[in-house]
XYZ file of C-alpha atoms in Angstrom:
731
model
C 5.071 0.739 24.775
C 6.956 1.751 21.793
C 10.675 3.949 22.460
C 9.729 6.167 19.667
C 6.510 7.522 21.854
C 6.450 10.064 24.479
C 3.745 11.274 26.591
C 1.063 13.211 24.582
C 2.843 17.477 24.078
C 0.811 19.418 25.921
C 0.174 21.519 22.739
C -1.217 18.315 21.060
C -3.369 16.942 23.647
C -7.553 15.761 23.575
C -9.922 14.248 25.337
C -9.134 10.769 25.046
C -12.931 9.944 26.797
C -14.031 11.320 23.916
C -11.766 9.264 21.723
C -12.814 6.278 23.429
C -16.671 6.504 23.168
C -16.218 7.195 19.452
C -13.957 4.535 18.766
C -16.831 2.121 20.670
C -19.123 3.134 17.913
C -16.819 2.420 15.382
C -14.693 -0.413 16.201
C -14.069 -1.547 19.532
C -15.117 -0.351 23.261
C -12.180 -1.554 24.573
C -10.241 0.267 27.272
C -7.285 2.449 25.620
C -4.096 4.385 26.656
C -2.191 7.181 24.066
C 1.234 8.169 23.976
C 2.090 10.437 21.103
C 5.334 9.334 18.568
C 8.379 11.983 18.144
C 8.563 11.479 14.815
C 5.092 12.737 12.526
C 5.507 16.744 13.327
C 3.697 17.863 11.147
C 0.649 15.900 11.129
C 0.868 14.919 14.833
C 0.478 10.649 15.094
C -0.527 8.830 18.211
C 0.170 5.709 18.976
C -3.605 4.030 20.192
C -3.226 1.181 22.627
C -6.217 -1.506 23.613
C -5.533 -4.562 26.082
C -6.026 -6.756 22.284
C -5.060 -4.471 19.388
C -2.463 -0.921 18.197
C -3.606 1.690 16.620
C -2.100 4.687 15.053
C -3.712 7.829 14.422
C -2.823 10.922 12.526
C -4.600 14.220 12.638
C -3.796 17.743 11.537
C -2.379 19.902 13.899
C -4.169 22.660 16.126
C -4.925 26.105 14.886
C -4.697 27.945 11.699
C -3.116 25.880 9.114
C -1.190 27.148 5.856
C -3.843 26.884 2.834
C -3.088 23.134 1.202
C -1.478 21.838 4.364
C -1.749 18.828 6.562
C -4.889 17.152 4.200
C -5.358 14.508 6.712
C -7.994 13.443 3.783
C -5.726 12.826 0.954
C -3.560 10.260 3.120
C -6.705 8.044 4.363
C -7.476 8.078 -0.098
C -4.600 7.114 -0.799
C -3.135 4.633 2.024
C -6.314 2.860 1.046
C -5.816 2.700 -2.631
C -2.496 0.989 -2.307
C -3.191 -1.590 0.696
C -6.582 -2.335 -1.736
C -3.679 -3.104 -4.542
C -0.974 -5.083 -1.996
C 1.337 -2.320 -1.893
C 3.047 -2.336 1.913
C 1.181 0.106 3.793
C -0.784 0.350 7.190
C -4.186 -1.136 6.242
C -6.175 2.316 6.727
C -9.396 1.888 8.892
C -11.357 4.754 9.481
C -11.047 8.957 8.428
C -13.395 11.257 10.843
C -14.365 14.291 10.013
C -15.818 15.712 13.223
C -13.728 18.047 14.293
C -15.709 17.524 17.625
C -14.448 14.601 18.587
C -10.545 15.295 19.623
C -10.411 18.609 18.035
C -9.620 17.942 14.723
C -9.713 15.518 11.527
C -7.949 12.216 11.687
C -7.532 8.931 10.551
C -6.868 5.614 11.970
C -4.753 2.868 10.776
C -3.304 -0.322 11.628
C 0.093 -0.033 13.868
C 2.445 -2.489 12.308
C 5.625 -4.293 14.523
C 8.493 -3.548 12.652
C 12.385 -1.948 12.770
C 12.455 2.063 12.037
C 15.641 3.517 11.590
C 16.087 7.805 12.720
C 19.615 7.405 11.782
C 20.242 6.724 7.937
C 23.493 5.352 8.793
C 21.777 2.848 10.108
C 24.574 2.116 13.220
C 24.393 -1.451 14.697
C 23.417 -2.824 12.089
C 25.670 -4.863 9.603
C 28.178 -3.718 6.624
C 26.055 -6.689 4.834
C 22.159 -5.877 6.104
C 23.047 -2.466 5.901
C 23.824 -2.436 2.167
C 20.591 -5.183 1.728
C 18.388 -2.364 3.684
C 19.032 0.075 1.505
C 17.866 -2.280 -1.612
C 14.728 -3.325 -0.007
C 14.283 0.460 -0.099
C 14.692 1.446 -3.712
C 13.001 -1.549 -4.962
C 9.923 -0.628 -3.093
C 9.895 2.589 -4.699
C 10.263 1.120 -8.063
C 7.407 -0.251 -7.143
C 5.833 2.204 -6.175
C 6.009 3.708 -9.591
C 5.518 1.088 -11.173
C 1.718 0.604 -10.292
C -1.058 1.508 -12.760
C -3.309 4.849 -11.493
C -6.063 2.987 -13.208
C -6.402 0.555 -11.112
C -5.681 2.468 -8.324
C -8.679 4.299 -9.000
C -6.675 7.385 -8.655
C -6.434 8.369 -12.088
C -7.434 12.128 -10.505
C -6.043 12.269 -7.200
C -3.353 14.747 -8.877
C -2.970 17.035 -11.653
C 0.189 14.550 -13.348
C 2.258 16.577 -16.108
C 4.097 19.768 -15.668
C 4.707 18.171 -11.813
C 8.152 19.479 -11.554
C 6.866 23.113 -12.475
C 4.808 22.760 -10.125
C 6.381 21.460 -7.121
C 9.106 24.710 -8.065
C 5.340 27.204 -7.943
C 3.699 25.520 -4.758
C 7.308 25.027 -2.513
C 8.317 29.076 -3.437
C 4.503 29.912 -2.397
C 4.768 27.901 0.912
C 8.243 28.853 1.738
C 6.938 32.254 1.863
C 4.010 32.662 3.587
C 6.094 30.702 6.322
C 8.836 32.215 6.506
C 9.435 35.110 9.041
C 12.424 36.338 7.209
C 13.756 37.213 4.269
C 16.641 34.840 3.193
C 18.610 35.428 -0.385
C 19.841 32.088 -0.942
C 15.995 30.879 -1.074
C 15.229 33.131 -3.743
C 17.894 32.431 -6.222
C 17.409 28.581 -5.618
C 13.981 29.069 -6.321
C 15.171 31.392 -9.789
C 17.541 28.645 -10.678
C 14.909 25.929 -10.518
C 12.033 27.890 -12.785
C 15.231 28.246 -15.601
C 16.238 24.871 -15.763
C 12.776 23.114 -15.452
C 13.620 19.721 -17.334
C 12.767 19.156 -21.041
C 10.880 15.958 -20.037
C 8.379 16.555 -16.950
C 5.486 14.844 -18.656
C 6.483 11.177 -16.634
C 3.150 10.490 -14.699
C 3.228 7.647 -11.370
C 2.041 8.005 -8.240
C 4.770 9.963 -6.212
C 5.253 9.456 -2.311
C 6.686 12.983 -2.178
C 8.618 12.468 1.309
C 10.507 9.004 0.405
C 12.907 8.862 3.029
C 14.713 5.415 5.029
C 12.975 6.561 8.289
C 9.574 6.897 6.925
C 9.905 2.845 6.476
C 9.225 0.121 8.856
C 11.245 -2.707 7.632
C 10.427 -6.588 8.820
C 11.916 -7.078 12.344
C 15.141 -9.451 10.819
C 14.370 -9.125 7.935
C 15.784 -6.475 4.735
C 12.478 -6.810 4.061
C 9.736 -3.235 3.820
C 7.012 -3.354 6.051
C 5.252 -1.081 5.473
C 5.561 3.149 3.947
C 4.640 5.381 5.900
C 3.953 9.341 5.579
C 1.806 10.069 3.009
C 0.883 13.549 3.355
C 2.433 14.763 0.241
C 1.859 11.970 -2.374
C 0.041 13.505 -5.320
C 0.929 12.299 -9.211
C 3.384 13.708 -11.468
C 7.817 12.773 -12.192
C 9.031 9.344 -10.481
C 12.578 10.782 -10.426
C 11.417 14.010 -8.360
C 10.691 10.733 -5.389
C 14.241 9.072 -5.793
C 16.814 12.212 -6.037
C 14.835 13.030 -2.725
C 15.903 9.217 -1.217
C 19.227 9.838 -2.422
C 19.801 13.600 -1.256
C 21.718 12.476 1.636
C 24.506 10.972 -0.099
C 24.941 14.489 -1.781
C 25.141 16.729 2.001
C 29.054 16.946 3.140
C 28.872 14.355 4.960
C 27.623 12.220 3.181
C 26.280 8.567 3.662
C 28.486 6.769 1.300
C 32.041 7.337 3.826
C 29.770 4.387 5.376
C 30.432 0.718 5.410
C 27.800 -1.544 3.362
C 25.777 1.410 1.777
C 25.516 0.833 -1.562
C 27.110 4.476 -3.817
C 24.473 6.403 -5.501
C 24.851 4.779 -9.327
C 24.061 1.447 -7.740
C 21.140 2.409 -6.092
C 20.134 3.966 -9.493
C 20.827 1.003 -11.500
C 18.789 -1.225 -9.006
C 15.909 1.187 -9.393
C 16.045 1.607 -13.247
C 16.662 -2.001 -14.035
C 13.320 -2.771 -11.220
C 11.256 -0.456 -13.372
C 12.995 -1.480 -16.409
C 13.868 1.376 -17.965
C 17.492 3.421 -19.585
C 19.685 3.575 -16.198
C 20.840 6.905 -17.475
C 18.505 9.856 -15.574
C 19.516 13.354 -17.065
C 19.259 16.359 -15.322
C 20.379 14.337 -12.241
C 21.107 17.700 -10.509
C 17.747 19.362 -11.069
C 15.788 16.705 -8.503
C 18.543 16.723 -6.454
C 17.913 20.912 -6.349
C 14.219 20.684 -5.746
C 14.324 17.959 -2.925
C 16.513 20.646 -1.545
C 14.286 23.252 -2.223
C 11.868 20.994 -0.253
C 13.410 20.376 2.053
C 13.917 23.906 3.826
C 10.225 24.448 2.801
C 9.001 21.494 4.555
C 11.159 22.616 7.264
C 9.483 25.941 7.503
C 6.251 25.028 6.769
C 6.322 22.965 9.830
C 7.139 25.293 12.537
C 4.424 27.714 10.935
C 2.071 25.829 10.516
C 1.316 25.622 14.188
C 1.952 29.189 14.802
C 0.210 30.988 12.209
C 0.233 34.236 12.096
C 2.248 34.371 15.230
C 5.634 33.773 14.182
C 5.681 37.946 13.754
C 4.767 38.852 16.880
C 6.914 35.859 19.160
C 9.457 35.701 21.152
C 12.614 36.864 19.584
C 14.346 33.513 21.160
C 10.886 31.656 20.008
C 11.397 32.233 16.221
C 15.982 31.590 16.380
C 14.852 27.999 18.271
C 12.246 26.438 16.051
C 12.685 22.780 17.758
C 11.443 24.251 21.248
C 8.215 26.498 20.651
C 5.757 27.398 23.516
C 2.275 26.784 23.129
C -0.232 29.138 22.070
C -1.298 30.256 25.458
C 2.629 30.292 26.826
C 2.988 32.134 24.028
C 0.160 34.578 25.102
C 1.171 35.169 28.549
C 5.010 35.625 28.081
C 3.588 38.767 25.939
C 1.441 39.808 29.046
C 4.386 39.212 30.883
C 7.118 41.529 28.705
C 4.605 44.443 28.465
C 4.092 44.140 32.317
C 7.188 43.952 33.198
C 7.460 47.338 30.958
C 4.841 49.120 32.180
C 4.966 48.346 35.788
C 8.275 46.359 37.271
C 11.259 47.327 35.364
C 9.888 51.235 36.642
C 9.209 50.031 39.928
C 13.410 48.812 40.101
C 14.226 52.261 39.290
C 13.034 53.182 42.200
C 13.861 50.768 44.659
C 17.401 50.098 43.348
C 17.303 54.185 43.715
C 15.637 53.885 47.393
C 16.758 50.069 48.409
C 17.229 50.689 52.077
C 14.234 52.180 52.818
C 11.307 52.030 50.251
C 11.782 47.972 49.630
C 11.933 46.998 53.305
C 9.028 48.684 53.851
C 7.811 46.922 50.676
C 5.381 49.884 49.194
C 6.439 50.185 45.555
C 6.912 46.189 45.282
C 3.604 45.366 46.736
C 2.202 47.130 44.767
C 3.249 45.724 41.610
C 2.831 42.310 42.718
C -1.013 43.403 43.468
C -0.826 44.409 39.765
C 0.479 41.399 38.700
C -2.268 39.433 40.196
C -5.131 41.144 39.397
C -3.882 40.907 35.768
C -4.206 37.063 36.037
C 0.178 36.833 36.310
C 0.542 34.567 39.604
C 2.171 30.854 39.803
C 2.918 30.487 36.599
C 4.927 27.951 37.188
C 3.322 25.501 38.420
C 1.540 23.774 35.629
C -0.956 22.245 37.790
C -2.061 26.363 38.473
C -1.210 28.056 35.770
C -1.859 25.547 32.775
C 1.678 26.881 31.128
C 4.634 23.658 30.602
C 7.785 24.036 31.672
C 8.841 24.500 28.263
C 6.383 27.594 27.994
C 7.785 28.583 31.613
C 11.857 28.598 30.467
C 10.630 31.760 27.951
C 9.183 33.276 30.145
C 11.188 32.726 33.655
C 14.074 34.258 30.944
C 12.150 37.889 30.718
C 11.655 37.285 34.857
C 15.342 37.077 35.241
C 16.331 40.628 33.191
C 14.909 42.811 37.031
C 16.006 40.203 41.052
C 13.407 41.153 42.445
C 10.462 40.111 38.936
C 9.797 36.790 40.087
C 8.367 37.524 43.583
C 6.383 40.158 41.508
C 4.221 37.436 39.638
C 4.951 34.655 43.270
C 7.176 32.933 40.920
C 10.277 33.015 43.555
C 12.943 30.866 44.681
C 12.444 29.092 47.334
C 9.218 29.684 47.217
C 8.350 27.471 43.791
C 9.950 25.079 44.966
C 8.091 24.622 48.367
C 4.504 24.797 46.311
C 5.440 22.009 43.948
C 6.752 19.679 47.175
C 3.815 20.933 49.065
C 1.609 19.867 45.651
C 3.343 16.946 45.174
C 3.410 15.244 48.246
C 1.306 17.481 50.779
C -1.350 15.765 52.646
C -4.211 17.099 52.641
C -4.072 19.347 55.924
C -1.576 20.467 55.131
C -2.195 21.491 51.419
C -5.113 23.470 53.062
C -2.848 24.911 55.926
C 0.383 25.792 54.216
C 0.273 25.964 50.171
C -3.249 27.450 50.075
C -1.606 30.847 51.884
C 1.589 30.334 49.451
C -0.458 30.425 46.621
C -2.259 33.173 47.528
C 1.183 35.486 48.618
C 0.209 35.202 52.018
C 3.133 33.631 53.490
C 6.639 33.077 52.540
C 8.477 30.189 52.811
C 12.295 28.509 53.890
C 14.083 25.632 53.081
C 16.317 24.816 55.644
C 19.425 22.182 54.307
C 22.499 23.736 54.540
C 24.969 23.270 58.024
C 27.594 25.676 59.136
C 29.446 22.555 60.734
C 29.375 19.787 57.848
C 30.236 19.826 53.810
C 26.316 19.953 53.311
C 27.275 19.085 49.580
C 27.374 15.543 50.612
C 24.531 15.178 52.213
C 25.214 11.756 54.261
C 27.178 14.548 56.621
C 23.984 16.029 57.795
C 24.377 16.460 61.846
C 20.802 18.163 61.993
C 18.604 15.237 63.894
C 14.691 14.302 64.306
C 13.195 11.467 65.836
C 9.582 11.117 67.660
C 7.838 11.757 70.971
C 4.625 10.310 71.489
C 2.498 12.700 68.829
C 5.313 15.269 67.911
C 8.953 15.352 66.362
C 11.425 17.301 68.368
C 14.847 18.805 65.938
C 17.380 19.899 66.677
C 20.885 21.313 64.675
C 21.728 23.713 62.781
C 21.397 25.140 58.897
C 22.330 28.250 57.468
C 21.782 30.113 53.908
C 18.233 29.599 54.787
C 16.701 32.091 51.853
C 13.928 34.297 52.286
C 14.180 34.964 56.336
C 14.236 38.136 57.097
C 10.356 38.561 55.044
C 8.368 39.751 58.036
C 5.480 37.960 56.423
C 7.847 34.547 56.299
C 6.043 31.817 58.379
C 6.989 28.268 57.228
C 10.008 26.269 56.860
C 11.321 23.183 54.640
C 13.224 21.512 57.198
C 15.249 18.211 55.899
C 17.182 15.927 58.281
C 18.381 12.552 59.310
C 15.570 10.921 61.028
C 16.507 9.373 64.349
C 16.870 5.496 64.016
C 19.569 5.452 61.078
C 22.995 3.652 61.756
C 26.194 5.786 61.771
C 28.503 2.921 59.955
C 25.813 2.968 57.156
C 25.225 6.166 56.795
C 27.110 6.357 53.205
C 25.157 3.740 51.592
C 21.755 4.384 52.651
C 21.223 7.865 53.039
C 18.709 8.032 51.340
C 16.180 6.650 53.767
C 17.544 8.720 56.369
C 16.153 12.333 55.624
C 12.598 13.849 56.062
C 10.729 16.932 55.033
C 8.836 18.444 58.015
C 7.222 21.339 58.029
C 7.933 24.412 61.355
C 6.255 27.483 61.475
C 8.496 30.267 62.293
C 7.599 30.934 65.145
C 7.489 27.518 66.965
C 9.792 27.681 70.156
C 13.294 26.637 70.170
C 14.125 28.495 66.440
C 16.426 31.107 67.164
C 17.059 33.602 63.949
C 21.150 33.471 64.671
C 22.100 36.446 62.062
C 21.445 37.237 58.405
C 24.363 36.033 55.991
C 26.160 38.722 53.898
C 27.281 37.663 49.936
C 29.981 38.819 48.919
C 29.977 40.919 52.022
C 27.038 42.763 51.148
C 23.347 42.290 52.679
C 21.286 39.994 50.128
C 17.713 41.269 51.485
C 16.532 41.932 47.884
C 16.044 38.341 47.885
C 14.381 38.142 51.343
C 18.404 37.470 53.105
C 20.201 34.189 54.087
C 19.913 33.171 57.935
C 21.884 30.633 59.864
C 19.437 29.125 62.179
C 19.481 26.946 64.820
C 16.754 24.180 66.558
C 16.728 24.014 70.089
C 14.280 21.041 70.934
C 12.234 22.642 68.642
C 8.494 20.557 69.070
C 5.963 20.250 65.530
C 3.112 17.559 65.436
C 3.767 14.820 63.771
C 1.013 15.772 61.467
C 3.686 18.072 59.815
C 5.776 15.564 58.057
C 5.409 15.253 54.425
C 4.624 11.815 53.002
C 6.378 9.958 56.077
C 9.660 9.483 57.722
C 12.834 8.553 55.303
C 11.205 9.816 52.254
C 13.412 13.210 52.014
C 16.014 12.282 49.441
C 12.681 10.825 47.115
C 11.089 14.413 47.255
C 14.228 16.192 46.955
C 14.322 15.014 43.724
C 10.857 16.076 42.781
C 11.602 19.389 44.226
C 14.904 20.101 42.360
C 14.136 19.402 38.963
C 11.941 22.278 37.685
C 13.561 24.710 41.305
C 17.086 24.517 39.593
C 15.960 24.380 35.755
C 14.171 27.875 36.848
C 17.181 29.381 38.376
C 18.663 28.979 35.083
C 15.709 30.184 32.915
C 16.145 33.697 34.583
C 20.296 33.762 34.072
C 19.495 33.393 30.574
C 17.537 36.570 31.124
C 20.223 37.950 33.360
C 23.201 37.513 31.119
C 21.173 39.338 28.050
C 20.782 42.178 30.400
C 24.503 42.035 31.016
C 25.485 41.744 27.047
C 23.202 44.915 26.922
C 24.603 46.911 28.985
C 28.193 45.529 27.679
C 27.385 46.772 24.125
C 26.198 49.995 25.425
C 29.069 50.739 27.027
C 31.444 50.029 24.267
C 29.601 52.100 21.968
C 30.036 54.743 23.575
C 33.723 55.319 25.493
C 36.870 55.374 23.985
C 40.173 54.658 24.937
C 43.417 55.439 22.550
C 41.675 57.332 19.848
C 38.772 54.076 19.341
C 35.617 53.254 20.774
C 35.809 50.222 22.634
C 33.838 47.564 20.494
C 36.481 48.306 17.994
C 39.428 46.815 20.397
C 39.366 43.419 18.558
C 39.678 42.024 22.289
C 36.027 43.567 23.419
C 34.604 42.756 20.389
C 35.616 38.990 20.434
C 33.861 39.503 24.048
C 30.941 40.702 22.991
C 31.409 38.066 20.268
C 31.947 35.120 22.839
C 29.197 36.202 24.649
C 26.450 35.622 22.596
C 27.857 32.490 21.391
C 27.906 31.160 24.820
C 24.158 32.864 25.921
C 22.685 30.944 22.739
C 24.465 27.340 23.674
C 22.876 27.819 26.715
C 18.999 29.014 25.540
C 19.636 25.922 24.140
C 19.961 23.312 26.407
C 17.933 24.927 28.698
C 14.600 24.593 26.461
C 15.467 21.206 25.535
C 16.335 20.418 29.356
C 12.461 21.822 29.590
C 11.250 19.896 27.146
C 12.571 16.288 28.648
C 10.933 17.447 31.718
C 7.273 18.109 30.119
C 7.953 15.153 28.136
C 9.699 12.577 30.619
C 9.432 13.902 33.587
C 12.431 14.370 36.814
C 13.807 11.135 36.694
C 14.325 10.565 33.249
C 15.208 14.291 32.389
C 18.436 14.168 36.219
C 21.355 14.830 32.962
C 19.917 17.512 31.033
C 19.274 19.424 34.497
C 22.185 18.608 36.347
C 24.134 19.879 32.484
C 22.228 23.218 32.363
C 22.691 23.351 36.019
C 26.705 23.703 35.241
C 26.347 25.694 32.142
C 24.600 28.343 33.349
C 25.580 29.180 35.984
C 28.955 29.290 34.891
C 28.028 31.283 31.418
C 26.171 34.023 32.714
C 29.200 34.491 35.190
C 31.706 34.531 32.506
C 29.092 37.213 30.478
C 28.789 39.450 33.784
C 32.713 39.382 34.258
C 33.281 40.787 30.323
C 30.808 43.357 31.069
C 32.180 44.330 34.496
C 34.923 44.362 32.589
C 33.929 46.613 30.026
C 33.105 49.251 32.345
C 35.563 49.347 34.554
C 35.307 50.921 38.297
C 32.314 51.479 37.545
C 31.337 48.210 37.186
C 31.963 47.311 40.364
C 30.214 50.392 42.164
C 26.528 50.865 43.157
C 25.861 52.861 39.806
C 25.288 49.707 37.573
C 23.734 46.372 38.405
C 26.646 44.469 37.670
C 28.012 43.878 40.676
C 24.810 42.567 42.282
C 24.332 40.227 39.563
C 27.873 38.290 39.869
C 27.604 38.004 43.614
C 23.839 36.121 42.590
C 25.187 34.074 39.452
C 28.267 33.411 41.225
C 26.005 31.860 44.394
C 24.684 29.844 41.516
C 27.491 27.896 41.858
C 26.750 26.303 44.739
C 22.855 26.795 45.187
C 21.149 23.160 45.035
C 24.363 21.915 44.864
C 27.917 22.800 43.204
C 29.154 22.206 40.337
C 31.693 19.747 41.041
C 28.450 17.501 42.532
C 26.178 18.278 39.401
C 29.668 17.265 36.589
C 30.400 13.568 38.538
C 26.301 12.848 38.084
C 26.894 13.513 34.814
C 29.732 11.440 34.283
C 27.835 8.303 35.623
C 25.003 9.106 33.449
C 26.568 9.098 30.500
C 28.536 5.816 31.621
C 25.790 4.291 31.748
C 23.822 5.759 28.348
C 27.105 4.583 26.597
C 27.400 1.112 28.192
C 23.560 0.601 26.949
C 24.430 1.535 23.711
C 27.366 -0.406 23.775
C 25.521 -3.579 24.909
C 22.280 -2.948 22.142
C 25.484 -2.600 19.664
C 26.364 -6.580 20.938
């Protein structure tokens, strides 16, 4: 499969069967597969493959769009004219205006095989070829600007003279329509451009509008342009604007001129002018460069706003700040519902529960009342894409919000370890197991545990586990000790998830073959031989608010063979599927918890005085505030990146991102809460504020689901593997 493609993103999915039926009439009746290009964000672009041919589909994005943006009909029109004239573009095949087919207007073109360079420095290419590729690019641009509009039948394609003035006006309007906050520098640049328009603004050729190296397909082995892509911004007007846009990266702070082989601006201008037969002097080049920067900023803003038009002012602040990782429309709607529900129901209930935690919570009166309301509101099982319809990226923002309250995940039936156990049963359980265990879990009628860690061995190395499982006719018999089995003290807990060695492993090969020595099996709580030995405390304190953590002994526990999940020796395989999303959910909540801790820190720093001034006026405290904000923002981005990777490439391919955020989130939250405790002084470790409990929770995260050191070792191995692949690719 094309390395530049990914599975179709959730927000861009469409009915493939309906598309196939449409194409069977227009082109071919062959079965097709669809993947999405990682580039082509403005007008989503897809690779359509059949057993014999490949096509590329470009469509409008879903939702309400900004006026004048995403005109795929113009792209189709200009490519059709250029292909007929022999200019290198993909052959356009059909244009469909019937939105019933895939939900939006689209067009289809031939797939052109070749090289696309996303990195403008062209790594892995020799200096000589690097120079040849840039020369080929500027030559094809000169060829475009030399085409006769009349012979192309594109005389009415654009408005011609006055192009620069229209561009300044157009991008000012587009930026203003898309922007959700005022940026004075953009206003100043717009004013400067309109006051410094070129004296000669009447030159008219066909212009591409977004001519960049990464919009070109080069021959697989030759320095020759096979196709120019992305004609969304094409029109008729001043060609020097195209040239300046292509040259713009040379003027960036770390420009391209320092890379060996890439021609200088002067050389590229000389080649362009020679190909067009015009003088090499280009008056007012600075204006065209400034216009290019202004347009690039406008494009970035429009691409962000178009899909989520009219929602940017009401969406979450995090979504506004991190436009690379935006929720779907459904995700944003659910997030707003969760925020409202948290404010109206969950946070008031938390105050009551915390004030009477040893009486009311054990009776579940307040907690269960809020949970019933959440279920009635449809805010239930949000973590599971198959049930909620939300992506992991959607859920990331939601889980961050629930991280601001200790018991909020339980309210929405999104609590650990149940979430991971439900994922296991959903992905690997038999139909009988799903009916008996998964369905009641999804309804919130029972709770579950995951028993893995053992008290007598270092369980970070799973090969150490001593708990045994052996088959006896139609039953499995389990013996061993487990502890840190969370959720045991809930009176309605009913299911165990057990991970252990199978009975037939050989002692001398445990280190090398442990992946096949573990199994997962369902054990009802009331099975004879299951003994709750003792509850465990966290930092010496009861942790019943999370269902408690118990040491559990299994003494000749006998369960039916039908209770094993997937089969003997499949435990490690199952665990990898379970731990990807589960670990990420903890990290998402840790970001929300850290935000709350920083709020508490700032409130205290703004109201308490020491040595004649407010706490925040002491430089050390001010620096803590700044460092906390930096760490939270960095961790949120890493969390969203991991969620996006889970959605697009799956748990296995996203292992490094998940391992990185597992380490980073817990460390960050520990540091932020620790700073808050320090600002609160003695109050910070008292029961009057939630900080001590918050610290015990996030410090535990550095051990739960594997200690930091295990994840760091995994990250190192994965990074070394990736680096070696890069090195081999350059050879």
